[in-house]
Coordinates of C-alpha atoms in Angstrom, one line a residue:
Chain A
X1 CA 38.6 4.8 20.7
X2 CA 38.1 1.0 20.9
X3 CA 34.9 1.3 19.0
X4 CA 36.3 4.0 16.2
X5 CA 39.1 1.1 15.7
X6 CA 36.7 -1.5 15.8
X7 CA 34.6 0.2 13.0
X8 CA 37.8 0.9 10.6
X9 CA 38.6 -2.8 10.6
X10 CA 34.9 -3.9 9.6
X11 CA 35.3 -1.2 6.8
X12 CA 38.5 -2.6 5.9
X13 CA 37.4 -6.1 5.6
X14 CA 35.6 -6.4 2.4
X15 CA 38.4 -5.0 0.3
X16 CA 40.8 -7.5 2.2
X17 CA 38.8 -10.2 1.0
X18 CA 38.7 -9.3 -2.2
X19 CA 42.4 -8.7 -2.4
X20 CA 43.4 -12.0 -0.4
X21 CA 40.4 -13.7 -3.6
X22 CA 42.7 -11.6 -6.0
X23 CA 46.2 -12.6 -4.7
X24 CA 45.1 -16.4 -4.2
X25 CA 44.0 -16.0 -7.9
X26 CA 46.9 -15.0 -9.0
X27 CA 49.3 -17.5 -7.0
X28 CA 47.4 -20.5 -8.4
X29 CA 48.0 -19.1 -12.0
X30 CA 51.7 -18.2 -11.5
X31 CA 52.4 -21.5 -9.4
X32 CA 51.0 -23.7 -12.5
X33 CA 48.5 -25.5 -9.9
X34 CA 45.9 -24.6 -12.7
X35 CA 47.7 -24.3 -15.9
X36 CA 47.2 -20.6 -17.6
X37 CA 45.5 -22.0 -20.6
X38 CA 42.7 -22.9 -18.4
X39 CA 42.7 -20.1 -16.1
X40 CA 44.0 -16.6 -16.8
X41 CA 45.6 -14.5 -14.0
X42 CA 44.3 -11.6 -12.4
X43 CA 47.1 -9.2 -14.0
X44 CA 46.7 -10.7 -17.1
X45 CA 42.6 -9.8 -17.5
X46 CA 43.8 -6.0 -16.7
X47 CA 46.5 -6.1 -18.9
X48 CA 44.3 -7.6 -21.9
X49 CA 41.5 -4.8 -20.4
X50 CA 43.6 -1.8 -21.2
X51 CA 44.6 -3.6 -24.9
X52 CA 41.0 -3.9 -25.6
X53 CA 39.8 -0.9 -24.8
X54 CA 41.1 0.7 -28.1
X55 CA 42.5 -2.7 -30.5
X56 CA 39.7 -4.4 -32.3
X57 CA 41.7 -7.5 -32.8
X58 CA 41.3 -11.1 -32.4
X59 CA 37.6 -10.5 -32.1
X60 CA 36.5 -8.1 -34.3
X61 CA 35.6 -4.9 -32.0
X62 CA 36.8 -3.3 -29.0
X63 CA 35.2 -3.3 -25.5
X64 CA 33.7 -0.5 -25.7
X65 CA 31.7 -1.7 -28.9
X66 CA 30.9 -5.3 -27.3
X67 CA 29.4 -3.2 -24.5
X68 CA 27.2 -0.9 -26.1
X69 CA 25.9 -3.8 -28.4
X70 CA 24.6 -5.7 -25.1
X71 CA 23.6 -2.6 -24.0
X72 CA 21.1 -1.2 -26.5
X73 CA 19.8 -4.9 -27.2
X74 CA 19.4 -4.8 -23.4
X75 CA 17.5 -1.5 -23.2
X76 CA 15.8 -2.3 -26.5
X77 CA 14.4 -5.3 -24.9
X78 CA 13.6 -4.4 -21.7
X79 CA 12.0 -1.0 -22.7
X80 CA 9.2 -3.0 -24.4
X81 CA 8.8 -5.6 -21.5
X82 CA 8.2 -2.7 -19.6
X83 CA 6.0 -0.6 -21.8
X84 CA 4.2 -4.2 -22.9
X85 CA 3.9 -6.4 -19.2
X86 CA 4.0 -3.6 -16.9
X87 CA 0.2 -2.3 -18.4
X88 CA -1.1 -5.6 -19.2
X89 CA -0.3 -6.9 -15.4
X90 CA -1.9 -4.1 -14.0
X91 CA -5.0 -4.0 -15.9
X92 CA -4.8 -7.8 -15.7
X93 CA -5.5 -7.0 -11.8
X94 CA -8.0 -4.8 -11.7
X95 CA -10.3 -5.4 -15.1
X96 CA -11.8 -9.0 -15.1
X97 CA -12.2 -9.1 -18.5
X98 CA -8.4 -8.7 -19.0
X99 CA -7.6 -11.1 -16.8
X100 CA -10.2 -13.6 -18.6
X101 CA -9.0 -12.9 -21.7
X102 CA -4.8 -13.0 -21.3
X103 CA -4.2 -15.3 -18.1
X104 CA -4.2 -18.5 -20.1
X105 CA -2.5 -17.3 -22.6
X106 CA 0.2 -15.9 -20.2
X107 CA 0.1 -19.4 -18.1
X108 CA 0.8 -21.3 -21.0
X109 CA 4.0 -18.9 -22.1
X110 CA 5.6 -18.4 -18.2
X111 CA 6.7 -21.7 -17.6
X112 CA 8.9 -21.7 -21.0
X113 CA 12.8 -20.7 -20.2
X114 CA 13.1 -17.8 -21.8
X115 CA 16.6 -19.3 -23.4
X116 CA 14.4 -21.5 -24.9
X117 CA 12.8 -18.9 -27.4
X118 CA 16.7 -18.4 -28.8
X119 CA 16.4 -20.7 -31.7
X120 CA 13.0 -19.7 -32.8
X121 CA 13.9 -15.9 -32.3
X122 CA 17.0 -16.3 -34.7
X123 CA 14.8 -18.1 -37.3
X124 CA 13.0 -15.1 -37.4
X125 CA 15.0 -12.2 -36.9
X126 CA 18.6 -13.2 -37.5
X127 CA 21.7 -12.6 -35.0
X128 CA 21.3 -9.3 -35.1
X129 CA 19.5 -6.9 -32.8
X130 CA 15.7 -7.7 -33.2
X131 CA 16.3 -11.6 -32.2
X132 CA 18.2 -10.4 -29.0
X133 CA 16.0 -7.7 -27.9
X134 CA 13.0 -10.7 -28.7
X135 CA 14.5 -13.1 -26.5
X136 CA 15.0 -10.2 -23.7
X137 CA 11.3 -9.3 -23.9
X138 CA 11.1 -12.8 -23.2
X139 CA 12.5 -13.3 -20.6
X140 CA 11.7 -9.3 -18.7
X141 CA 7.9 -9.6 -19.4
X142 CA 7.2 -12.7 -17.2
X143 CA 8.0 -10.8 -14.3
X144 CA 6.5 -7.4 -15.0
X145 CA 3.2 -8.8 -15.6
X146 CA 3.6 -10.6 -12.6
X147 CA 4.5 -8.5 -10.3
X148 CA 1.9 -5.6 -11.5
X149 CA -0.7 -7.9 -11.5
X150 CA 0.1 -9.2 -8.0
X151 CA 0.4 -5.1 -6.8
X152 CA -2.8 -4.5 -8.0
X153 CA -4.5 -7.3 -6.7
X154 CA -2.9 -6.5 -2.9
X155 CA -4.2 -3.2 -3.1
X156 CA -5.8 -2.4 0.6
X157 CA -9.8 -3.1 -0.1
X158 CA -10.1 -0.3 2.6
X159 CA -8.9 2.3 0.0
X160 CA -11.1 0.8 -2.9
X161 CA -13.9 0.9 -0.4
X162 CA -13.2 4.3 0.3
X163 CA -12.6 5.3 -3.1
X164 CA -16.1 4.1 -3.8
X165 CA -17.9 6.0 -1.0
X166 CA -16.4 9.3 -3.1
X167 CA -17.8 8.4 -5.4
X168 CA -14.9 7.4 -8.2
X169 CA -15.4 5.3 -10.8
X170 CA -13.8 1.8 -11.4
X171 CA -11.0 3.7 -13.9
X172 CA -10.6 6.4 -11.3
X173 CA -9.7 3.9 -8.6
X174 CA -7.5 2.0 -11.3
X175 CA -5.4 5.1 -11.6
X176 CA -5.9 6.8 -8.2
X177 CA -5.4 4.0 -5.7
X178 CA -4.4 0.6 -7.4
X179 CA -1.6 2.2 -9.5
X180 CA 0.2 4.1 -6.8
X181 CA -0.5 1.4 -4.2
X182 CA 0.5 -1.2 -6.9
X183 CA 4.3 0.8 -7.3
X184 CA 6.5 -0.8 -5.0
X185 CA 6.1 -4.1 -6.2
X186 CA 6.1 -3.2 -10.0
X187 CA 9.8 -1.8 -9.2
X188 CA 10.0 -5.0 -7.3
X189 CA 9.6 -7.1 -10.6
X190 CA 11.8 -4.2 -12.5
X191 CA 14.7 -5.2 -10.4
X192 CA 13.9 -9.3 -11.4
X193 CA 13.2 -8.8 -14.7
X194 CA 16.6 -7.0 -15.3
X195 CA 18.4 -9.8 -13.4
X196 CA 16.6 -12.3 -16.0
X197 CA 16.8 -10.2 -19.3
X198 CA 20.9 -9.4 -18.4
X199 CA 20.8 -13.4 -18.3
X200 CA 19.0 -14.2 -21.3
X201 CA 20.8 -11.4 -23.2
X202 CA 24.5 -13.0 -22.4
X203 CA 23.0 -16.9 -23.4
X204 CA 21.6 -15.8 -26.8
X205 CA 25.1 -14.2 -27.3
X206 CA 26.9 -17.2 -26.7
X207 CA 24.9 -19.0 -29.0
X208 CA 24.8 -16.0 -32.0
X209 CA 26.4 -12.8 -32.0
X210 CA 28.9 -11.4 -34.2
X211 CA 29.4 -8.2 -30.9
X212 CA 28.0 -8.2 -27.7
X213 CA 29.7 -9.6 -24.1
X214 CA 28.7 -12.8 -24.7
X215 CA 30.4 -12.9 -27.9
X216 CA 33.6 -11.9 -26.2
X217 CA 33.3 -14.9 -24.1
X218 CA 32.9 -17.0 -27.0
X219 CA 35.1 -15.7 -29.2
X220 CA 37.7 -15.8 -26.2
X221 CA 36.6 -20.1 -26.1
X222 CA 37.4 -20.2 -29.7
X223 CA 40.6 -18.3 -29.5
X224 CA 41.5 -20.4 -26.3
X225 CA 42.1 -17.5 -24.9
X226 CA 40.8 -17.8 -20.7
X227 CA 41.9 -13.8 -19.9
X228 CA 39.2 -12.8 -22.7
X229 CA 36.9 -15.3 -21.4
X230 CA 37.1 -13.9 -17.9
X231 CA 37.1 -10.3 -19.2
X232 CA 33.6 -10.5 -20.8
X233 CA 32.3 -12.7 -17.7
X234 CA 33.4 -9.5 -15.4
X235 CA 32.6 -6.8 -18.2
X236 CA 28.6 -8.8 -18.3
X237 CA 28.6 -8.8 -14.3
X238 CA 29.7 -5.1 -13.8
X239 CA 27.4 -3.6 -16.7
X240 CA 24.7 -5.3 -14.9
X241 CA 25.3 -3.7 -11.2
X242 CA 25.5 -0.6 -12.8
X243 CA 21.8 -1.0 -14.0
X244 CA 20.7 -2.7 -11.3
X245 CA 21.6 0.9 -9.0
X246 CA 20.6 3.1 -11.9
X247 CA 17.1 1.4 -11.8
X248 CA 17.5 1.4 -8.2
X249 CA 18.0 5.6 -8.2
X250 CA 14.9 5.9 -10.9
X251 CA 12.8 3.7 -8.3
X252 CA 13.4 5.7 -4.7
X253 CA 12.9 8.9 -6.4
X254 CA 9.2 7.5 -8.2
X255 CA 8.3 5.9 -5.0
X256 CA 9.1 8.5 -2.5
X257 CA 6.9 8.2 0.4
X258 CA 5.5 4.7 -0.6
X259 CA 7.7 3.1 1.8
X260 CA 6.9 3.1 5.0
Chain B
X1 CA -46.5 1.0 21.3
X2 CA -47.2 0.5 17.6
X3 CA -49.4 3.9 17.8
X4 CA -46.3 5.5 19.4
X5 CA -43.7 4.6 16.8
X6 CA -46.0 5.9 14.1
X7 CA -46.6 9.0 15.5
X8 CA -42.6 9.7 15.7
X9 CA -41.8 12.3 13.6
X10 CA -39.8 10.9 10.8
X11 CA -36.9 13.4 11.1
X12 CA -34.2 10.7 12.4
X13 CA -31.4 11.5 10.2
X14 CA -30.2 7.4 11.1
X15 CA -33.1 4.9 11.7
X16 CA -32.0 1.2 12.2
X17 CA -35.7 -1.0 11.9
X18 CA -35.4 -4.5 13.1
X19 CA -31.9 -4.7 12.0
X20 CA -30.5 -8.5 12.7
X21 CA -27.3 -9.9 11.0
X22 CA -26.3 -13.5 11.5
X23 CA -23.2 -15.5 8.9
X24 CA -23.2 -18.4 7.7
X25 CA -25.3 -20.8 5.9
X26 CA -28.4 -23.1 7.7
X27 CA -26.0 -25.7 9.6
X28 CA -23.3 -23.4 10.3
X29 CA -25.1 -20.0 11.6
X30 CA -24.1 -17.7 13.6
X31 CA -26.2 -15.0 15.1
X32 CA -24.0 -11.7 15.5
X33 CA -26.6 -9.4 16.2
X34 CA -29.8 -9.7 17.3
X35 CA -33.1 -8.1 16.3
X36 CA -32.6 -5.0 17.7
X37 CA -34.0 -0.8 16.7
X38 CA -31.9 2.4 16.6
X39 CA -32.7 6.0 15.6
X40 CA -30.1 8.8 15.4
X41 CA -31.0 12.5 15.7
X42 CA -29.7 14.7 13.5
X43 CA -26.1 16.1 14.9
X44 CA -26.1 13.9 18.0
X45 CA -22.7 12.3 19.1
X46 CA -24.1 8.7 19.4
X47 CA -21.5 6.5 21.0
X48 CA -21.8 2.5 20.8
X49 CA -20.1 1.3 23.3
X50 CA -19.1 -2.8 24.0
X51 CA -16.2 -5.0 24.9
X52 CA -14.6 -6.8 22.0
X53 CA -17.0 -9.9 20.4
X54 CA -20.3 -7.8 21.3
X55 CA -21.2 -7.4 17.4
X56 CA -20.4 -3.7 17.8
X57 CA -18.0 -3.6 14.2
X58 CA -20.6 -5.5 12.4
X59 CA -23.4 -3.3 13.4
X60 CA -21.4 -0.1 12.4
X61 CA -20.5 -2.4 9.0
X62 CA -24.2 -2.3 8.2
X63 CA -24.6 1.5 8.9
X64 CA -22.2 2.4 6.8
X65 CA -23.5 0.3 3.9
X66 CA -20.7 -2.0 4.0
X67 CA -22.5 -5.2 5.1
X68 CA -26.4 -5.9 4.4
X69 CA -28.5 -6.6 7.4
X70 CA -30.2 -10.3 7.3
X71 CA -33.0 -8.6 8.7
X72 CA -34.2 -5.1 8.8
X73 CA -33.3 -1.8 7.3
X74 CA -31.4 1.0 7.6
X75 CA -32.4 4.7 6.3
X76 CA -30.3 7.9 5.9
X77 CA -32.7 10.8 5.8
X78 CA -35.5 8.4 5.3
X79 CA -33.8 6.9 2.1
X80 CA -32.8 3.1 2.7
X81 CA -29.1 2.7 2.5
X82 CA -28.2 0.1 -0.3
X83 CA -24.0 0.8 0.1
X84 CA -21.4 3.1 1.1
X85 CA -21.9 6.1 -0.2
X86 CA -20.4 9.7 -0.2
X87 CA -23.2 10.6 2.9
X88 CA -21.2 8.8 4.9
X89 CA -17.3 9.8 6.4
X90 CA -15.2 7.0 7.8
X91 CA -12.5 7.0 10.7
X92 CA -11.2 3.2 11.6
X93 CA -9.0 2.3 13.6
X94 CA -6.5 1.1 11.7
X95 CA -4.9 4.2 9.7
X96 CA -6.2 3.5 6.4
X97 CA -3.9 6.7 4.5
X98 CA -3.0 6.4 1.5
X99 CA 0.7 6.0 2.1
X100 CA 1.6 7.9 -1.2
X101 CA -0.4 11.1 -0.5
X102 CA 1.0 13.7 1.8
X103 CA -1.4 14.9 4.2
X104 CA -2.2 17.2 1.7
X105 CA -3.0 14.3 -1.2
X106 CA -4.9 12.5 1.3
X107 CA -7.3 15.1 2.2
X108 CA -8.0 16.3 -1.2
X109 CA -8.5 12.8 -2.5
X110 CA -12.1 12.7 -1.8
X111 CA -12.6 15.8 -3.5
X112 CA -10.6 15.3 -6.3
X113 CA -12.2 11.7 -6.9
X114 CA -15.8 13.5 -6.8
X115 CA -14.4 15.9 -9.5
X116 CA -13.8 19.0 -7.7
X117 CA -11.4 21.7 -9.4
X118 CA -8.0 22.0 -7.7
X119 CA -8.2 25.1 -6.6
X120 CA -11.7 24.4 -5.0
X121 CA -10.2 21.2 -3.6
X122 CA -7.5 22.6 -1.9
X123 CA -9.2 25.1 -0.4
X124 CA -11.3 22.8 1.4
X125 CA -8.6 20.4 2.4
X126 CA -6.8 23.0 3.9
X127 CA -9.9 24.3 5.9
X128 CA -10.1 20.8 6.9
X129 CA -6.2 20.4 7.5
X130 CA -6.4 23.5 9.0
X131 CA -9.3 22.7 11.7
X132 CA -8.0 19.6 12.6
X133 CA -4.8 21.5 13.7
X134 CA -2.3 20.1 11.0
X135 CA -1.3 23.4 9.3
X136 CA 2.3 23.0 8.3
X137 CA 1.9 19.6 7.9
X138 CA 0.4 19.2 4.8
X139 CA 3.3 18.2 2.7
X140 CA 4.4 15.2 5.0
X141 CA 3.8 11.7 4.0
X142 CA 1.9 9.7 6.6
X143 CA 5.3 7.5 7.7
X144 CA 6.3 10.4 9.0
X145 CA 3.4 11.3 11.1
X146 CA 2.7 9.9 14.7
X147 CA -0.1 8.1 15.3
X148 CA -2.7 10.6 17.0
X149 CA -1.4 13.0 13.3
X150 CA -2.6 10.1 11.0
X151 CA -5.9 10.2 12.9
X152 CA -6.4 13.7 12.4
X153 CA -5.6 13.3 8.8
X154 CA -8.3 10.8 8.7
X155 CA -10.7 13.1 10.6
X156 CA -9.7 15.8 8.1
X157 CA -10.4 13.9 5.5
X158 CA -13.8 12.2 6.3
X159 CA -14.9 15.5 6.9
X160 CA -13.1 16.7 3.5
X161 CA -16.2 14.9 1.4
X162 CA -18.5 17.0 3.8
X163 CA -20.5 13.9 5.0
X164 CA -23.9 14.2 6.7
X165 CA -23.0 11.5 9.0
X166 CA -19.7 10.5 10.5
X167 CA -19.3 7.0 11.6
X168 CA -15.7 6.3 13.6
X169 CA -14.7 2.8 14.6
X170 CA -12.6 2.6 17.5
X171 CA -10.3 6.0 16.2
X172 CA -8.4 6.0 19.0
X173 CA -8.4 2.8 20.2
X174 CA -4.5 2.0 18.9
X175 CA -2.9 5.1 20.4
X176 CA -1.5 5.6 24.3
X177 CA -3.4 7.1 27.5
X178 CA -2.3 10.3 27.1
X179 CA -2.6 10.8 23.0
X180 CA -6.1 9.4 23.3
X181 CA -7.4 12.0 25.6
X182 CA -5.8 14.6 23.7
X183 CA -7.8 13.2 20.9
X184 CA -11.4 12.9 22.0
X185 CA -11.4 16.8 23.4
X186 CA -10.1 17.5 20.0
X187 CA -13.0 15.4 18.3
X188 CA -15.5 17.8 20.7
X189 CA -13.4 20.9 19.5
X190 CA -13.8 19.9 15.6
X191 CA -17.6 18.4 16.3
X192 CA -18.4 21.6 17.9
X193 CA -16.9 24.0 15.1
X194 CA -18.7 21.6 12.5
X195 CA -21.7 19.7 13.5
X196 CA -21.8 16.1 12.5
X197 CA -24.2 13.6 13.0
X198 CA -22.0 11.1 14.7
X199 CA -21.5 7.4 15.3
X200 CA -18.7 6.4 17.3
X201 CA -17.9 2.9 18.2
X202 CA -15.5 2.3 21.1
X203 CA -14.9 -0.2 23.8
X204 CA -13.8 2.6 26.8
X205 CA -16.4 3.5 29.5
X206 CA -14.5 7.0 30.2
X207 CA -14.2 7.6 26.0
X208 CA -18.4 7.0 25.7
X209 CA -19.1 9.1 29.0
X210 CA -16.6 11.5 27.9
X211 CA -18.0 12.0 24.0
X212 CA -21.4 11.1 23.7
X213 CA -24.6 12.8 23.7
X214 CA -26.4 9.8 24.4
X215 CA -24.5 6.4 24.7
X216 CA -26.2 2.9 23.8
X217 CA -24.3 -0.5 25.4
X218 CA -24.3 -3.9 23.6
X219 CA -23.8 -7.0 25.6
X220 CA -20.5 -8.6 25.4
X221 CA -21.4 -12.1 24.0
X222 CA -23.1 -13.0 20.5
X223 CA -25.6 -12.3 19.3
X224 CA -25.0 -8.4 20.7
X225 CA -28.3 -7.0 21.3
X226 CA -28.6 -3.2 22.8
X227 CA -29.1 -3.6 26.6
X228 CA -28.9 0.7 27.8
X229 CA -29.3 3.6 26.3
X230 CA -28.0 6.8 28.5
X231 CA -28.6 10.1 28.1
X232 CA -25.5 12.2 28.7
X233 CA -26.2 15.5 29.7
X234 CA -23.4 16.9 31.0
X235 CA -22.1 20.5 30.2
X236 CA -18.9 20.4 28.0
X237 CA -16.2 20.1 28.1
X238 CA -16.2 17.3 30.1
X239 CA -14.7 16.8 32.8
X240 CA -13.2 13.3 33.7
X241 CA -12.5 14.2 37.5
X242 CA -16.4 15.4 37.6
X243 CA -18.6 13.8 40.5
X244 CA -21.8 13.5 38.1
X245 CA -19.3 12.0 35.2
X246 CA -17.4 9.5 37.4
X247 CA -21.3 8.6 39.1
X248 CA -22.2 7.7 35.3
X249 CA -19.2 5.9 34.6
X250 CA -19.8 3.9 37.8
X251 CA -23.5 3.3 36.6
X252 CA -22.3 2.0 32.7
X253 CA -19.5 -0.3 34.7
X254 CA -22.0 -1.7 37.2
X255 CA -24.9 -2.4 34.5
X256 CA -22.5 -3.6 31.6
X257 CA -22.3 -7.4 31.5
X258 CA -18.9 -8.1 30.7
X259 CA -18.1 -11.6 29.3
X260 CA -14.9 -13.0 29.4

């Protein structure tokens, strides 16, 4: 009995704290101990959610618009770190010649901020959706190669030396043992690169967009307006939990059995 | 002597020939086995027995091809052994399954890697799944296997590439009392239904008197050199309660030279 009541309280408490964040919130705004054209209230962001969710106006598009604009520069973006650093870390780990030929090249680009490509990427390709998915390429290849090249290289020498007393050749161990073996990190560096892509995707917004998340924040500087300001910030973080689990899902089901 | 060893016939399926191994460079050397000779009959359970530090690991290194003797040779079949090579089936102790192959996946690897069609392959890893006493097993992944399970799947799957020779390294040496002994009358059973030739490494008194066909001892302090070879010819299975096997154990205690 004790314990039943003991375990409804610790399910309870998260959603208390977010209501006591919530209600604190709201107090400070409706108190005028932070004045509302710095700070928007709780009610007001929900208010201004349901009006944006079908008026275009002040900023040019409504939510659901901003957020597919982030969305398919994000999957543009990250598709082709994926398709591009995932293969070139892994063959990076197990072909010498690979790893001769694009480590320096890929020292000399990892230590640049991935922000820092944004003014470059809109000389070339404008604001529109080729700069942003550039600079979120950027930013999701670092850690792709990365991590695949690191998988590779922690492979278990006792399965390459087994491999070899079969028999297999250097490409069959590449695909039959350092692949799979390679796996759970490479979803490892799926998860970071997301993290830094969303990131990079919301600064190169800020600076130039005419939709996206970031723009909403922008626009909602511009427009002095704090609830729009606060509706794109929880709009960006939201979007990105629900890829975060969705890559999460994609990853237990590939790696079943991997885990130990 | 020299007239005796030539007129040997030359039908030792393992012949070690003044094998020494010793690491290091000129200042820094350490001897880990001394000069030392060792012939294996065709299908004969060999069993190298020696505390831990006795050179025992290193010796069975070079067997398998895995480590090149400073000195001497070793020949399969007459032919000198240059690496690991599919002649050879492993068993460490360690489980060394691929943690992303069933039991199933695991077996089969061997065969698939030396470019057998499926439906050959998986006829022989089931015999092999089969004989090792894992039927119903074969679509589990080896987290959920115990440990004495994994270490039939590795049996199974040594024997999978249909070696000539089997070399095990301490199998057993990382599961409890009672698993352990299941485990060597099961290696008999599977020995007896396919004949190996058979090195098996181990550090237990009872396991060597209990396995082996003939048993050689390596002193317990580097450089390991062979001190005693014993013939083991009692009827199997063995019994571990038996007068004339407890008498033997005795002997091996009394003439070992354990070094602390």
């Amino acid at each position: 009995m004790e314990n039943s009541k003991d375990r409804l309280i610790l399910k309870i408490l998260p959603y208390l704290g977010i209501l006591a964040v919530l209600v604190i919130w709201e107090l400070i705004v409706d108190l005028g101990i932070v004045p509302n054209t710095l700070l928007a209230s709780p009610i007001q962001v929900v208010k201004l959610f349901f009006i944006k969710l079908n008026t275009a106006d002040p900023d040019g598009a409504v939510l659901a618009v901003h957020i597919a604009t982030s969305l398919k520069e994000a999957l543009l973006g990250y598709s082709l770190a994926l398709i591009i650093g995932i293969p070139l870390g892994l063959a990076m780990g197990w072909f010498v010649i690979v790893e001769g030929l694009a480590r320096p090249i890929f020292e000399m680009i990892r230590p640049i901020p991935p922000v820092a490509w944004i003014p470059l990427a809109i000389f070339w390709f404008g604001i529109g959706l080729t700069g942003k998915a550039f600079i979120i390429w950027a930013s999701g290849v670092v850690p792709c190669v990365i991590n695949s090249f690191v998988g590779v290289r922690m492979t278990n020498p006792t399965f390459i030396r087994m491999a070899r007393t079969y028999g297999a050749s250097d490409w069959e161990i590449f695909k039959q043992i350092c692949i799979p073996s390679a796996l759970p990190m490479v979803f490892g560096g799926l998860q970071v690169a997301l993290a830094a892509s969303w990131t990079a995707l919301v600064a190169a917004e800020l600076i130039a967009a005419d939709t996206g998340l970031g723009f909403l924040i922008t626009m909602g500087r511009r427009l002095l307006m704090p609830d729009m300001i606060v509706l794109g910030m929880l709009m960006v973080g939201l979007t990105g939990v629900v890829i975060g689990v969705i890559v999460d899902k994609v990853e237990k089901r590939l790696v079943a059995g991997v885990r130990r | 002597m020299e007239s005796r060893l030539e007129q040997q016939p030359v039908n030792y399926k393992i012949s070690c020939t003044g094998l020494s191994k010793s690491f290091g460079n000129n200042n820094n050397k350490v001897d880990v086995l001394a000069t030392m000779d060792l012939h294996v009959k065709e299908n004969e359970f060999l069993v190298i027995l020696g505390p831990g530090q006795s050179g025992k690991s290193t010796l069975f290194r070079i067997m398998a091809g895995m480590e090149t003797p400073s000195t001497g040779t070793v020949t399969i079949d007459g032919k000198k052994v240059t690496g690991p090579g599919p002649e050879i089936g492993f068993v460490f102790q360690r489980y060394t399954l691929f943690p992303w192959k069933t039991v199933l996946g695991n077996v089969e690897m061997g065969p698939k890697l030396r470019g057998l069609a499926k439906n050959e392959r998986r006829e022989v890893a089931q015999h092999y799944i089969d004989l090792v006493g894992l039927k119903g097993f074969e679509n589990h992944y080896p987290h959920q296997l115990s440990g004495g399970m994994k270490q039939r799947v590795s049996i199974a799957r040594a024997y999978a590439n249909n070696p000539k020779i089997m070399l095990l390294d301490e199998p057993f040496g990382q599961l409890d009392a009672q698993t352990r002994i299941l485990m060597e009358q099961e290696t008999i059973r599977i020995w007896e239904a396919e004949k190996r030739t058979v090195c098996f490494v181990t550090n237990n008194i009872e396991e060597a008197v209990y396995l082996g066909d003939r048993i050689v001892t390596l002193d317990g302090k580097l450089p390991g050199k062979l001190s005693h070879v014993y013939e083991v010819d009692l009827p199997r299975p063995r019994d571990f309660t038996d007068l004339e096997f407890l008498k033997l154990r005795q002997k091996i205690t009394d003439e070992s030279q354990l070094v602390l």
